[in-house]
Coordinates of C-alpha atoms in Angstrom, one line a residue:
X7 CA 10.8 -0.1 39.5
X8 CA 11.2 3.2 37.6
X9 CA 8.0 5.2 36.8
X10 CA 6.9 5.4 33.5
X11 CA 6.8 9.2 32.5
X12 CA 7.4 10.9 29.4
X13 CA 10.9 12.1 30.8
X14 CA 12.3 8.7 31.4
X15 CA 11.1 6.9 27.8
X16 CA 12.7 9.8 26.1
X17 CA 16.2 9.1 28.2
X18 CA 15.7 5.6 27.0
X19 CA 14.8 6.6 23.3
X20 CA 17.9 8.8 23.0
X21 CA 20.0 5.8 24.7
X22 CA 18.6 3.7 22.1
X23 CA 19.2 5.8 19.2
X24 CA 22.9 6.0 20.1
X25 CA 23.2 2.7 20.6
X26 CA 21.6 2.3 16.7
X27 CA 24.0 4.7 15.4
X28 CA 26.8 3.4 16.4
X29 CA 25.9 -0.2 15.7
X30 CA 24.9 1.3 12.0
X31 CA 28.4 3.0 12.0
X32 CA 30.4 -0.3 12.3
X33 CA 27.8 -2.4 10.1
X34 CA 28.4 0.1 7.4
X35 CA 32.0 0.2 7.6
X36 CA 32.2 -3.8 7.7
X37 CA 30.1 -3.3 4.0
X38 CA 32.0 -0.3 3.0
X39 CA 35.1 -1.8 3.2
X40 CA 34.5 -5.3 1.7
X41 CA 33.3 -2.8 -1.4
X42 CA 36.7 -1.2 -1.3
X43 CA 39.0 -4.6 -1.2
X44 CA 36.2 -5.8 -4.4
X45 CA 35.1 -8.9 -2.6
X46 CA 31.7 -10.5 -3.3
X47 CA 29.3 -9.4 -0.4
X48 CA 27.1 -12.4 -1.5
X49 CA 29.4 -14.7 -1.2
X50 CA 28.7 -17.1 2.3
X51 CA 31.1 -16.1 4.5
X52 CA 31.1 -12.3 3.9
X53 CA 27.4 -12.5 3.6
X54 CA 27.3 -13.6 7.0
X55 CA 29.8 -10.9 8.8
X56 CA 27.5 -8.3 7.6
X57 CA 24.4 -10.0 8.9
X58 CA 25.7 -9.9 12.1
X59 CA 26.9 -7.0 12.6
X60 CA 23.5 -5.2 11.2
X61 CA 21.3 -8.2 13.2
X62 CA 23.3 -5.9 16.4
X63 CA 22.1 -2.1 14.9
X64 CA 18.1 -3.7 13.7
X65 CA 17.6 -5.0 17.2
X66 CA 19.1 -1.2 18.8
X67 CA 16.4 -0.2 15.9
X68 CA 13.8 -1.7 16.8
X69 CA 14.3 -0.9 20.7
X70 CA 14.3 2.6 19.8
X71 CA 10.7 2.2 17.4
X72 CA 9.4 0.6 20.2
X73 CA 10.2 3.3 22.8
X74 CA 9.1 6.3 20.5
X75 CA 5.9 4.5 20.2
X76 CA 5.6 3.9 24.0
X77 CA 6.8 7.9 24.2
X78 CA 4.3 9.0 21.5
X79 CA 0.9 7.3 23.4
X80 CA 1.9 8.5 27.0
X81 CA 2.2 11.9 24.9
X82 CA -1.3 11.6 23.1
X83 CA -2.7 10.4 27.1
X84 CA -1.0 13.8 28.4
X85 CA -2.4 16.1 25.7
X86 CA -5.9 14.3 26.2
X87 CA -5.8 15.7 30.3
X88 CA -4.1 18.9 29.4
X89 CA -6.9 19.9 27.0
X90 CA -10.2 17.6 27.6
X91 CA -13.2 18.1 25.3
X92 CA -11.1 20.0 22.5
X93 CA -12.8 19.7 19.1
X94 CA -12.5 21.3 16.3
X95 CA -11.0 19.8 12.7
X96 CA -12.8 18.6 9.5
X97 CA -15.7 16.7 9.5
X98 CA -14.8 12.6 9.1
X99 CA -14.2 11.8 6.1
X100 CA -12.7 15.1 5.3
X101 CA -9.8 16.7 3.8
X102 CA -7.8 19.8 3.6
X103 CA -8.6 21.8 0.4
X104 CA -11.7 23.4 0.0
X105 CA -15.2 22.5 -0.7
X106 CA -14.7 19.3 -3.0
X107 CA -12.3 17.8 -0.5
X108 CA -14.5 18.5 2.4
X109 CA -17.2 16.4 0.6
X110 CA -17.5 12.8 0.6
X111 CA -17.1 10.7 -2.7
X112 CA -20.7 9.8 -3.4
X113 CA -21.7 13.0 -2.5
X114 CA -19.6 14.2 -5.3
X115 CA -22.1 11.8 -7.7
X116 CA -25.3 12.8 -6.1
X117 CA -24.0 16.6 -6.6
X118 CA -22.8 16.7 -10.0
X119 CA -24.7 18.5 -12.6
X120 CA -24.9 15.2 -14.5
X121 CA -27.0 13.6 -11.2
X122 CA -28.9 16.9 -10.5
X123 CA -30.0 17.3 -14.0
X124 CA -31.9 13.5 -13.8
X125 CA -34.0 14.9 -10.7
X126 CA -34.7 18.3 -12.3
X127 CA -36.0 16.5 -15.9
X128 CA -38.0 14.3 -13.6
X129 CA -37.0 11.3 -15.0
X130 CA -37.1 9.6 -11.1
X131 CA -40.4 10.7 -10.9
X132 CA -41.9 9.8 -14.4
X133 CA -41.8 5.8 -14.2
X134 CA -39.2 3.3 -14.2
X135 CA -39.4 2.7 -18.1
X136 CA -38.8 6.4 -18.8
X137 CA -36.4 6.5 -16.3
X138 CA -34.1 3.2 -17.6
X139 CA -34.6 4.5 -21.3
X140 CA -32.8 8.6 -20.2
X141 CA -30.2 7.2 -18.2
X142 CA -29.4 4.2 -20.2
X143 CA -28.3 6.8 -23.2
X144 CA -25.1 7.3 -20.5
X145 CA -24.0 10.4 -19.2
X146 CA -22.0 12.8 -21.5
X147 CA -19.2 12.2 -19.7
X148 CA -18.0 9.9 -16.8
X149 CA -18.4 11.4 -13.0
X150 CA -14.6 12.2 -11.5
X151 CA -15.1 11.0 -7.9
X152 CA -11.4 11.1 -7.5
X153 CA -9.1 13.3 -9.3
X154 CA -5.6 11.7 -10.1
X155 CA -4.0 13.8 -7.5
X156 CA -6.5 13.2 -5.1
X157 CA -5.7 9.4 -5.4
X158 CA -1.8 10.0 -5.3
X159 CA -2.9 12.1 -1.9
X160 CA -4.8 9.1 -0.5
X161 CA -2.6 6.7 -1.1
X162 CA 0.7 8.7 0.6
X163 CA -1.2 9.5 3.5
X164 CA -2.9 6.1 3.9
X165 CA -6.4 7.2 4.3
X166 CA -8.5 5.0 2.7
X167 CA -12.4 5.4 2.6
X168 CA -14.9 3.0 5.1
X169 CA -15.5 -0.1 4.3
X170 CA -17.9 -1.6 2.5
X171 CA -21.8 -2.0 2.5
X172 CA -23.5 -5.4 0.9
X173 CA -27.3 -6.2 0.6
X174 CA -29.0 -9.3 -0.4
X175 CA -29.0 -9.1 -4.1
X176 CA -26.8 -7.4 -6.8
X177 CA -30.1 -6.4 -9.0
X178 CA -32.4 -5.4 -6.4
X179 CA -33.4 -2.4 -4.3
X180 CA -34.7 -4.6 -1.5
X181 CA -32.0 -4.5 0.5
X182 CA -32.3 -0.4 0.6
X183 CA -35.5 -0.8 2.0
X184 CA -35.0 -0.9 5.6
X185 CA -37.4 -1.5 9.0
X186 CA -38.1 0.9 11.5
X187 CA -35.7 -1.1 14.2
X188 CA -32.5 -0.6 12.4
X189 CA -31.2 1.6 9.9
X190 CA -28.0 0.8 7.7
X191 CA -26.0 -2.4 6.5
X192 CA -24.3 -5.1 8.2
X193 CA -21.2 -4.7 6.6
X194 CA -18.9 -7.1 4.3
X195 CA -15.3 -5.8 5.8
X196 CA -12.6 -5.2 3.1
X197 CA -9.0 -4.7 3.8
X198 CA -7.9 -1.5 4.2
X199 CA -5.7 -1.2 0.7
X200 CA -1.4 -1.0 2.1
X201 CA 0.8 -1.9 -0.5
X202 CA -0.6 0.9 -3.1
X203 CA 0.5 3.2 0.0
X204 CA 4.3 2.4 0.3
X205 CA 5.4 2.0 -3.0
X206 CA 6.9 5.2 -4.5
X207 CA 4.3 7.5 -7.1
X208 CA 3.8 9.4 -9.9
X209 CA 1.9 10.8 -12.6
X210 CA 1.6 10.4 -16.6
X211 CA -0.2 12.0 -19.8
X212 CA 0.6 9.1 -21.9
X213 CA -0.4 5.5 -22.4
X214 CA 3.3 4.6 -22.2
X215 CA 5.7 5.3 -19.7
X216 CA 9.8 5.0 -20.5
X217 CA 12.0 4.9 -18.2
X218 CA 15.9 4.3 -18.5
X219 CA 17.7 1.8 -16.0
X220 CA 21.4 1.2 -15.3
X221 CA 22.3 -2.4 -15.9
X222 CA 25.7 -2.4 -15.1
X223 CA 28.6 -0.9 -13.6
X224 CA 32.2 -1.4 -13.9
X225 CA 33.6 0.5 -11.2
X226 CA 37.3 0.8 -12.4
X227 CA 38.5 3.6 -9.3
X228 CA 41.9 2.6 -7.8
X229 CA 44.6 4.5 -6.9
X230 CA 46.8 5.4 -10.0
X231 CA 50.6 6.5 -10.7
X232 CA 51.6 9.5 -11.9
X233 CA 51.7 10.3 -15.6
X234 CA 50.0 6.6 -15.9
X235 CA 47.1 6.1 -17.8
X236 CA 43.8 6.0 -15.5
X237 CA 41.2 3.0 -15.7
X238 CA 38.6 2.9 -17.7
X239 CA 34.9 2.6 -15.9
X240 CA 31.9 1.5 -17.9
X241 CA 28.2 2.4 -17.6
X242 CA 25.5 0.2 -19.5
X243 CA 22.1 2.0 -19.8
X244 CA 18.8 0.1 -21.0
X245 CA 15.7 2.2 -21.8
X246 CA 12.3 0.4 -20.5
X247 CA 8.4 0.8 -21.1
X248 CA 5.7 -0.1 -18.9
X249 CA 1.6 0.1 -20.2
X250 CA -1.1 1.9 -18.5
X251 CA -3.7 -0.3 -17.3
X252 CA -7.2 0.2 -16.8
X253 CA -9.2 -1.5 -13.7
X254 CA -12.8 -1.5 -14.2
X255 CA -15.8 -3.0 -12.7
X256 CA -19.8 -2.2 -12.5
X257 CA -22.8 -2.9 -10.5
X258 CA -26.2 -3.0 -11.4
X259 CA -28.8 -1.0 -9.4
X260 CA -32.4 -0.5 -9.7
X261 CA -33.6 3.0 -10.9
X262 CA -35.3 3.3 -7.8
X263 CA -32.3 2.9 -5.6
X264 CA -30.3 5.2 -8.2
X265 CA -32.5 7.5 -7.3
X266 CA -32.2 7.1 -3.3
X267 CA -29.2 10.2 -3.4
X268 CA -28.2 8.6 0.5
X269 CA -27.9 4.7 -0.6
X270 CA -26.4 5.6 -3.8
X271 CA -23.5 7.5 -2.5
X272 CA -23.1 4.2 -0.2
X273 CA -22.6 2.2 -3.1
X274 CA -20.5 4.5 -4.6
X275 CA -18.3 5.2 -1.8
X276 CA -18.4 1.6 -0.2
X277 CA -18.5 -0.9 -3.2
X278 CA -17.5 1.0 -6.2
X279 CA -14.7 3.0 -5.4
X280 CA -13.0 0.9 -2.5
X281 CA -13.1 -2.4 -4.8
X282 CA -11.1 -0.6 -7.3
X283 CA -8.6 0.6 -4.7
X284 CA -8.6 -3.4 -3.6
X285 CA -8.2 -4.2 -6.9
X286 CA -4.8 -1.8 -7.2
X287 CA -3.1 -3.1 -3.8
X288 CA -3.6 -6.4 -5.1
X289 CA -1.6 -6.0 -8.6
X290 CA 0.6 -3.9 -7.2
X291 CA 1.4 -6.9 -4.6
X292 CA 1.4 -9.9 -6.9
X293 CA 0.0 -9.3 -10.0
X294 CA 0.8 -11.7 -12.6
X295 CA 1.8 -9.8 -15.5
X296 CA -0.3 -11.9 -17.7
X297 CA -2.8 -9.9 -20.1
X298 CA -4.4 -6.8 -19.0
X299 CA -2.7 -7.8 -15.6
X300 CA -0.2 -5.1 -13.6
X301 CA 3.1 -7.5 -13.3
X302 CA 3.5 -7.1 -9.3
X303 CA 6.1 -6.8 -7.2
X304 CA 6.6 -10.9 -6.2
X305 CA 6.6 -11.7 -9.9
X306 CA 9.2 -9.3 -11.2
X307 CA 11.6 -11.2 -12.7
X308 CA 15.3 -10.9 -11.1
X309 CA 14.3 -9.8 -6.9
X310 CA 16.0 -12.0 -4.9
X311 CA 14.7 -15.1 -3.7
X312 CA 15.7 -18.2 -1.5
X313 CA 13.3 -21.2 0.2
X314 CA 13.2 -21.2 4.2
X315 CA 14.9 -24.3 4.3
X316 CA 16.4 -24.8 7.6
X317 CA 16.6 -21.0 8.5
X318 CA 14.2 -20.0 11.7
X319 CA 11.5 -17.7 10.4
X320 CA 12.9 -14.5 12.0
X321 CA 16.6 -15.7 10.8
X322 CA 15.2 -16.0 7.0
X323 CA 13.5 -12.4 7.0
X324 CA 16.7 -11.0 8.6
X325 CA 18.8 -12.9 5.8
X326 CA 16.5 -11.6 2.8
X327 CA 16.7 -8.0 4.7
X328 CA 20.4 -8.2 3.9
X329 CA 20.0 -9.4 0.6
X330 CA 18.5 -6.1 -0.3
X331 CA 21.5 -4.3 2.0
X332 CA 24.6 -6.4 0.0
X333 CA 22.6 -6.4 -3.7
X334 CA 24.8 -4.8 -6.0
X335 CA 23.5 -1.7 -7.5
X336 CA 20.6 -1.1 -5.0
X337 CA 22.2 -1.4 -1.4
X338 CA 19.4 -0.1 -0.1
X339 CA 17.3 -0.4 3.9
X340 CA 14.1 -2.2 3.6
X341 CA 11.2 -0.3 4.4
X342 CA 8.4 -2.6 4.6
X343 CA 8.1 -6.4 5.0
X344 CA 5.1 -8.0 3.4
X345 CA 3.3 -11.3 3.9
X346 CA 0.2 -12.7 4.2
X347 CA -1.8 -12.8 7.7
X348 CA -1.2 -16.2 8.4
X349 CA 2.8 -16.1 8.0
X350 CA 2.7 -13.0 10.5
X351 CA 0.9 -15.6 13.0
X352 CA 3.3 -17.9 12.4
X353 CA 6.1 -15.1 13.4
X354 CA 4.5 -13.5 16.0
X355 CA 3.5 -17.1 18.0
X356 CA 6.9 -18.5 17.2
X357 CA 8.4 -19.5 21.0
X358 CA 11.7 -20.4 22.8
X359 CA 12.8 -23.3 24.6
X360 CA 11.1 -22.1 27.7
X361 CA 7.6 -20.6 26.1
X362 CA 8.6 -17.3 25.9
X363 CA 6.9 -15.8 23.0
X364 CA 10.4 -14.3 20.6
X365 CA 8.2 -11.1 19.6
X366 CA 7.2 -10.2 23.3
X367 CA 4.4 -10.9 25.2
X368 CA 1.0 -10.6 23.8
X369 CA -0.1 -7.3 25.6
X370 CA 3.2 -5.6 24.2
X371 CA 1.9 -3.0 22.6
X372 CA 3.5 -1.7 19.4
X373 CA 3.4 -1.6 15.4
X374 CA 3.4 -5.0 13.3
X375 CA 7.5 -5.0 12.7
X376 CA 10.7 -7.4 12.3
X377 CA 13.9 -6.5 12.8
X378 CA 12.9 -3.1 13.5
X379 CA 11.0 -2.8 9.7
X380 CA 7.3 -2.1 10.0
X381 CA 5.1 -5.4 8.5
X382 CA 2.2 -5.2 5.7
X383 CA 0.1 -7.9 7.1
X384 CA -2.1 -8.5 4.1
X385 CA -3.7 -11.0 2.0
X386 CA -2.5 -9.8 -1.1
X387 CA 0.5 -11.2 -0.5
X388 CA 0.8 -14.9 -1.0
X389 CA 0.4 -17.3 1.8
X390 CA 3.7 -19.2 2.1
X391 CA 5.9 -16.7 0.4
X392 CA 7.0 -12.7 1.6
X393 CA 9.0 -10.4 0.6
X394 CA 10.9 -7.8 2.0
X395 CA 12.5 -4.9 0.3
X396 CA 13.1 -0.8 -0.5
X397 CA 9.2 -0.7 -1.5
X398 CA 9.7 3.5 -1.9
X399 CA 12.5 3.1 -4.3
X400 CA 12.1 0.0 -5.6
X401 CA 8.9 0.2 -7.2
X402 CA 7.0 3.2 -8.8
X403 CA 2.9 3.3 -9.3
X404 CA 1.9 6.2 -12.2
X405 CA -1.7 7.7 -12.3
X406 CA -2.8 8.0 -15.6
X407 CA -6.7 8.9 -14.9
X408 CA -8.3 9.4 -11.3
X409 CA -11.4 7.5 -10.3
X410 CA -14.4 8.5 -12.5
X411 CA -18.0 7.0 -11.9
X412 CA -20.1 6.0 -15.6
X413 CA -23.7 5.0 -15.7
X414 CA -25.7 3.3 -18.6
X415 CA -27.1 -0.2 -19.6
X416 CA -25.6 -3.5 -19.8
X417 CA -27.3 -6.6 -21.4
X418 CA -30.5 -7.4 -20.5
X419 CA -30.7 -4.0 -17.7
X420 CA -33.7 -2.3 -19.9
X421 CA -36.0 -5.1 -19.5
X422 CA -35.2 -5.4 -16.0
X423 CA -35.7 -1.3 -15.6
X424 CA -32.1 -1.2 -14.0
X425 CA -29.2 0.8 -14.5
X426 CA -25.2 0.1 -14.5
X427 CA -22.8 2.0 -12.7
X428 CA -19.2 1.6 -14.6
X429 CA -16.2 2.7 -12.1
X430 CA -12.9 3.0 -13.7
X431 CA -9.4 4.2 -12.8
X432 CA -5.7 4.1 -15.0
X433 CA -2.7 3.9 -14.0
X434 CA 0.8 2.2 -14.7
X435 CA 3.0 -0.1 -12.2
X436 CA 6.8 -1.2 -12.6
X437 CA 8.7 -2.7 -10.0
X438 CA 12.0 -1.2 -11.8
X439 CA 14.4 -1.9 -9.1
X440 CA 14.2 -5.8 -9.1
X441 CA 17.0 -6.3 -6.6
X442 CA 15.4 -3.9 -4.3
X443 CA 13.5 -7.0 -3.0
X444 CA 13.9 -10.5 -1.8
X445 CA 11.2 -13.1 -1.2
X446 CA 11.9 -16.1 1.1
X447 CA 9.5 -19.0 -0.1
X448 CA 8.3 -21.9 1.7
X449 CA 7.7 -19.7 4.5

């Protein structure tokens, strides 16, 4: 049996990677050449040839992502022995930037002037009726905890903040008030937001954004005589417009808690700001369109769709994987796969005659994937139904506003000497490549 060494999983990467070239090289040319003789790639039979032949370059693909992640942890255990005890970096939580990015989010609230001013006017110290009364006039202006670049920067490098922190009540500041045995919260886990992450982003000054789609294409090329008049090609355009939305929510919290600096940036950073961020993968995934609602990704109108039917699981994510390869106009490599934690399981446990498990063994280590694409195992996605698709190109997130933090009263919070705190972020979504993705229901 070989040793396993950095030297021999590269061999086998580079192997690997040839073998996905050239598998890629005669699964493109199948496609390419079906374009040029005009037939319809969606049509069974021709449909089929080019599923096979790329089923033969995503399993070389997915080889190869499996070595280089084999090749980069027996790299990370090398560099641990070369250099043990090595520190150094940014303290966690921590960004590159500068002061505001080294702090964390609720320290950004506790710090602003806004914050400061309260404790230097003595309106924590002064009784809880003074102290409701100042603060429930609002701030002059909303608290930026997250600018909008700072957002777009998060979400394209994935880090999202911890998770969350719950007490017993949503009025009280009983559950801030701890024993001497054991400090902190026992923790209500969120997801860690993903789709919001993939998708592809940018940024607007308006309340509308327009953008301009091709519709269709007559592709008229072919090889002409000469002095005979050359074919005519046709381009249809179609201008679009998309909304900024706004996602809001507040929490009430007693005047004594708001003015705890340490619990309030908790709630700030663990219920205020992550919530909102929930809130954004969720539309972005499967929002419904309806009202103030983001119209997500699964209910774009014209993606590709077909029921399981008598296709094996991994069979139907492969066939909606080459949906998005033969869909005219888009042609593009799925990125991402998406479904909901309890479809994964039914991949992953999926067996063969014999009880072999089809995705490995259960100690194989490795990334969530199918087919060689990496998997979004979330719950925003809908039990029963996933997609798969170009999530980069196929769908665009705008950020209007960043994340700003509001406090003042709501209802009956002056009688109950309490406070609101009003987080709110704006932003626009569009999956404007429809055909970019392909659902397979009945999953």
């Amino acid at each position: 049996m070989a040793t396993l060494n950095i030297e021999n999983v590269r061999t086998a990467l580079a192997e690997a990677e040839k073998r996905a070239a050239a598998a890629w090289a005669n699964a493109d040319g199948i496609r390419a050449g079906m374009i040029k003789e005009g037939v319809d790639l969606q049509e069974e039979e021709n449909f089929n040839k080019i599923s096979e032949a790329f089923k033969v370059y995503d399993q070389a693909k997915e080889e190869a992502a499996q070595l280089g992640s084999k090749l980069g942890e027996l790299a990370a255990i090398e560099q641990m022995y070369r250099a043990p005890g090595a520190g150094g970096g940014l303290p966690q939580g921590a960004t590159p930037g500068g002061d505001r990015a080294r702090q964390r989010l609720g320290h950004r609230f506790t710090s602003s002037e806004q914050y400061q001013r309260l404790h230097r006017d003595g309106v924590f110290s002064g009784g809880e009726a003074m102290g409701v009364q100042i603060i429930g006039r609002g701030f002059d202006r909303p608290i930026e905890v997250m600018s909008r670049d700072e957002i777009g920067a998060l979400l394209e490098a994935g880090r999202f903040g911890a998770t969350t922190i719950t007490g017993g009540g949503a009025t009280s500041a009983g559950p801030f008030i701890q024993n001497d045995l054991m400090p902190g919260f026992i923790a209500y886990l969120r997801e860690t937001p993903r789709v919001a992450q993939v998708v592809g982003q940018g940024t607007t000054d308006s309340d509308v954004v327009e953008y301009v789609t091709q519709s269709a294409v007559t592709n008229a090329a072919a090889e002409t005589a000469e002095d005979t008049q050359a074919s005519e090609a046709t381009y249809a355009y179609a201008t679009n417009t998309t909304n900024v939305k706004e996602i809001t929510h507040f929490v009430p919290i007693t005047l004594r808690a708001m003015a705890n600096a340490g619990q309030l940036r908790g709630v700030i950073e663990n219920e205020l700001v992550i919530d909102v961020l929930d809130r954004l993968d969720s539309e972005v995934a499967a929002g419904n369109g309806s009202g103030q609602n983001f119209t997500g990704i699964t209910a774009t109108s014209g993606i590709g769709t077909f029921a399981l039917g008598a296709y094996t699981r991994l069979d139907a994510i492969h066939r909606a994987i080459t949906t998005v390869r033969t869909a005219a106009g888009v042609r593009l490599e799925s990125d991402y796969i998406g479904m909901h934690p309890n479809d994964w399981q039914k991949v992953r446990l999926e067996k063969d005659s014999n009880g072999n498990y089809l995705m490995g063994p259960a100690g194989m280590a490795g990334d969530k994937q199918v087919w060689g694409v990496p998997v979004i195992a979330s719950s925003v996605f809908t039990e029963g139904t996933i997609v798969a698709g170009n999530f980069n190109r196929g769908a665009t997130l705008w950020l209007r506003e960043g994340l700003s933090v509001n406090a003042g009263l709501d209802g009956n919070d002056f009688t109950k000497r309490r406070i609101s705190l009003l987080a709110a972020m704006r932003a626009a979504f569009v999956a404007h490549r429809p055909t970019a993705f392909c659902t397979v229901t009945s999953f």
